[in-house]
Short mmCIF file of C-alpha atoms in Angstrom, two decimals:
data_model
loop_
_atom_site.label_atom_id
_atom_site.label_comp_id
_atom_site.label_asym_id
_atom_site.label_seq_id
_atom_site.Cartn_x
_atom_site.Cartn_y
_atom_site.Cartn_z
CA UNK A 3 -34.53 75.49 109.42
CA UNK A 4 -33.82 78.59 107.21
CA UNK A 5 -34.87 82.03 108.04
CA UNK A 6 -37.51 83.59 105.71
CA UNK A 7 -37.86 87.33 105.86
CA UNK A 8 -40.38 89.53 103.15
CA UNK A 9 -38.93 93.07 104.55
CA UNK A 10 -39.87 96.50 102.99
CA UNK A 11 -37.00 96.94 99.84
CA UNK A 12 -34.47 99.78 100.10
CA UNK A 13 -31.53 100.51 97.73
CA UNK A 14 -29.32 98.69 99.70
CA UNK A 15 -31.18 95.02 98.80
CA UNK A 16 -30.89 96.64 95.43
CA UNK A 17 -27.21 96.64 95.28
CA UNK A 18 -26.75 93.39 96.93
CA UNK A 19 -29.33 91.30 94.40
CA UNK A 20 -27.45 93.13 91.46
CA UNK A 21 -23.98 90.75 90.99
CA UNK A 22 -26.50 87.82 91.20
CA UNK A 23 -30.11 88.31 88.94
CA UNK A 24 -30.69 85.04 87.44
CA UNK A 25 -29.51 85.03 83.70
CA UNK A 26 -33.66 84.09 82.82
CA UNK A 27 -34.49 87.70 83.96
CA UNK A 28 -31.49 89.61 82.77
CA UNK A 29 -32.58 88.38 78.72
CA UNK A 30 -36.39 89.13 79.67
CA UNK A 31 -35.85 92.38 80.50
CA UNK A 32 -33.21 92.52 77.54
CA UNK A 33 -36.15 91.38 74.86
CA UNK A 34 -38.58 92.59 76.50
CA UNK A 35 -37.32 96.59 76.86
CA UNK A 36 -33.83 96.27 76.02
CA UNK A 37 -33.07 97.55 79.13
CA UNK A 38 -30.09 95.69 82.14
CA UNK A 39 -30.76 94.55 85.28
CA UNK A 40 -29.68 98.24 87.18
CA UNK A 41 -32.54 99.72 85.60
CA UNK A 42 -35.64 97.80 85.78
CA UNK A 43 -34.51 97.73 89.77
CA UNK A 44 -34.51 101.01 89.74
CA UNK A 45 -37.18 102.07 88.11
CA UNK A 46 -39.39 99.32 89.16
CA UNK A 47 -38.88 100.15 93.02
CA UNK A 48 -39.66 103.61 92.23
CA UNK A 49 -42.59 103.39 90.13
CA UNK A 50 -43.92 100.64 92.93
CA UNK A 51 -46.86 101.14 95.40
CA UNK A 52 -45.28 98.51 97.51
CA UNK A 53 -41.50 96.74 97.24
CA UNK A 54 -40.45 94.00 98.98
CA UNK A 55 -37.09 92.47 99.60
CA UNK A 56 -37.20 88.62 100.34
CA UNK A 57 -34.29 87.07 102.34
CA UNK A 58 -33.51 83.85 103.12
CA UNK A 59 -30.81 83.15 106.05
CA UNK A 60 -30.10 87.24 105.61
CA UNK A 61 -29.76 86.90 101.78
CA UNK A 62 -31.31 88.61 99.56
CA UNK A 63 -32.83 86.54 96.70
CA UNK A 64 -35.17 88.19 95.41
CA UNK A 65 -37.02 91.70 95.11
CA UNK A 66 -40.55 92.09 94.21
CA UNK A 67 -43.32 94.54 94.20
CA UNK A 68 -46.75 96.22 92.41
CA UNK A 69 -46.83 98.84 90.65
CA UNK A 70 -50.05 100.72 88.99
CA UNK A 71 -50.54 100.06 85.63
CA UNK A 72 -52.46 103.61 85.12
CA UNK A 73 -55.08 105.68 86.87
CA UNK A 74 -57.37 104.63 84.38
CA UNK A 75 -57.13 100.95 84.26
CA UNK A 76 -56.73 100.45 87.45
CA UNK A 77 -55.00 97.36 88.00
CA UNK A 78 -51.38 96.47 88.95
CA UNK A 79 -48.39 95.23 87.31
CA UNK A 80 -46.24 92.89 89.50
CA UNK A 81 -42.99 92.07 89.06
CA UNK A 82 -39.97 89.94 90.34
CA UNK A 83 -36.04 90.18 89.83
CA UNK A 84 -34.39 86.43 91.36
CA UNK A 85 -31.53 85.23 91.70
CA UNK A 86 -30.41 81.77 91.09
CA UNK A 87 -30.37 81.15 95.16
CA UNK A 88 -34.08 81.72 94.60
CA UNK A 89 -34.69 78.40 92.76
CA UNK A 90 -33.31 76.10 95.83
CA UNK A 91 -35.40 77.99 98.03
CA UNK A 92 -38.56 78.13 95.89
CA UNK A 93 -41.35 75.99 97.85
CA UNK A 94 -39.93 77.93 100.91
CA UNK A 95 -40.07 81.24 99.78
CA UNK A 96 -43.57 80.91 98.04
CA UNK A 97 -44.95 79.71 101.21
CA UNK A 98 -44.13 83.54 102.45
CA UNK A 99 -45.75 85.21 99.18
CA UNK A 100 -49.43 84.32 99.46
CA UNK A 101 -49.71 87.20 102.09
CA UNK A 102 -48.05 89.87 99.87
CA UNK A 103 -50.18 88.99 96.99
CA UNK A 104 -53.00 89.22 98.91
CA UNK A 105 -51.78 92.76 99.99
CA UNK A 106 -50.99 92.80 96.37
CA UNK A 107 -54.62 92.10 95.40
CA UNK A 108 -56.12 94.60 98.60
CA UNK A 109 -54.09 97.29 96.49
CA UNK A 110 -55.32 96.14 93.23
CA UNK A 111 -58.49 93.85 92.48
CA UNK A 112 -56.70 92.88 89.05
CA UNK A 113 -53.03 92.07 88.87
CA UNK A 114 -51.26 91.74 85.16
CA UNK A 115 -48.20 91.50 83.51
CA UNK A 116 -46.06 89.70 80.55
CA UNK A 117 -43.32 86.90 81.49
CA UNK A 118 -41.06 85.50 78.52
CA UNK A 119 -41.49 82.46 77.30
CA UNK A 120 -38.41 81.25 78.27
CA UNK A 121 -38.77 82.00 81.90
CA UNK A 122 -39.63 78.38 83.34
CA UNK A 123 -38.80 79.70 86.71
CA UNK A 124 -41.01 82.65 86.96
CA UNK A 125 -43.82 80.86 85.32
CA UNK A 126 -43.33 78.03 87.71
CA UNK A 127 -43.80 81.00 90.41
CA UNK A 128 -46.77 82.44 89.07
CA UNK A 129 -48.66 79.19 88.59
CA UNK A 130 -48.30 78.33 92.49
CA UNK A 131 -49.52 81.76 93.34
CA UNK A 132 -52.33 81.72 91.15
CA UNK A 133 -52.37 83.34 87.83
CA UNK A 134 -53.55 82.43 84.61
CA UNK A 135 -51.01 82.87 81.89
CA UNK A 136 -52.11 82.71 78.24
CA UNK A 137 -50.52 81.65 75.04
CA UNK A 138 -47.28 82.95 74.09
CA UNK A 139 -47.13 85.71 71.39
CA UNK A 140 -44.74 88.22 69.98
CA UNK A 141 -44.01 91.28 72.88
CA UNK A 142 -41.53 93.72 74.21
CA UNK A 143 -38.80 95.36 71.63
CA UNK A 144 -37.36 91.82 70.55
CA UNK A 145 -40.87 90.75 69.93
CA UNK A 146 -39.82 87.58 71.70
CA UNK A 147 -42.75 85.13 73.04
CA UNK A 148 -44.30 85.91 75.92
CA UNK A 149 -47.37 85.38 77.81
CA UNK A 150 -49.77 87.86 79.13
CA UNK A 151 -50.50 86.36 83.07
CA UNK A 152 -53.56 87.64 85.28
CA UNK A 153 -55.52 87.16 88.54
CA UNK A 154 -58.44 89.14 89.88
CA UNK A 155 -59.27 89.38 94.07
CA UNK A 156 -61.99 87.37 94.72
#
């Protein structure tokens, strides 16, 4: 039986997960910013009210956290960086993520974001948790198709 662990993120997972981000989120955050992998870690663990590392058998697979969309809106922009080792483990790993997006949702009664088109695996992901995603349309500098997901707290 593998070992699932959702720890608290430090820099450390960061550097780890870096040599191995699945190619599907390396071009999303290419067309949707035009920014590498280094960065959105970075600045996504930074800007984050909460960051989680997820390991299976002590591996890092993937990192994942909130972050607030404004003080005005409200509502919280999640976000994921996997790695390929992620896919195997999928139906294990989710199994461990309905408590952090409830934490998620405790944080923020609306969660919202964009995911490219292209992303089967990350779509996959947010369908099993929950969220609605809408039809594709142009986004992000590339103005690549992408589709706006949601879920509110109940």
């Amino acid at each position: 039986m593998r070992k699932v662990e959702i720890v608290q993120a430090t820099e450390q997972h960061a550097a780890e997960i870096l040599p191995y981000i699945r190619q599907a989120d390396i071009d999303e955050f290419y067309a949707a910013a035009l920014i590498n992998p280094d960065e959105v870690l970075r600045r996504s663990m930074r800007a984050s009210s909460i960051c989680w590392a997820g390991l299976i058998d002590g591996e890092v697979v993937g990192i994942f956290g909130v972050c607030p969309a404004s003080m005005l809106t409200g509502f919280g922009v999640p976000w994921l960086v996997g790695t390929d080792r992620l896919e195997k483990v999928q139906v294990t790993f989710l199994r461990h993520c309905r408590p952090v997006l409830a934490q998620m949702l405790a944080l923020y009664p609306r969660l919202e974001n964009f995911v490219d088109a292209r992303n089967t695996a990350a779509k996959s992901w947010l369908h099993w948790l929950g969220f609605t995603l809408n039809d594709a349309h142009p986004y992000g500098a590339l103005q690549l198709p992408f589709h706006h997901f949601h879920l509110r707290a109940e």
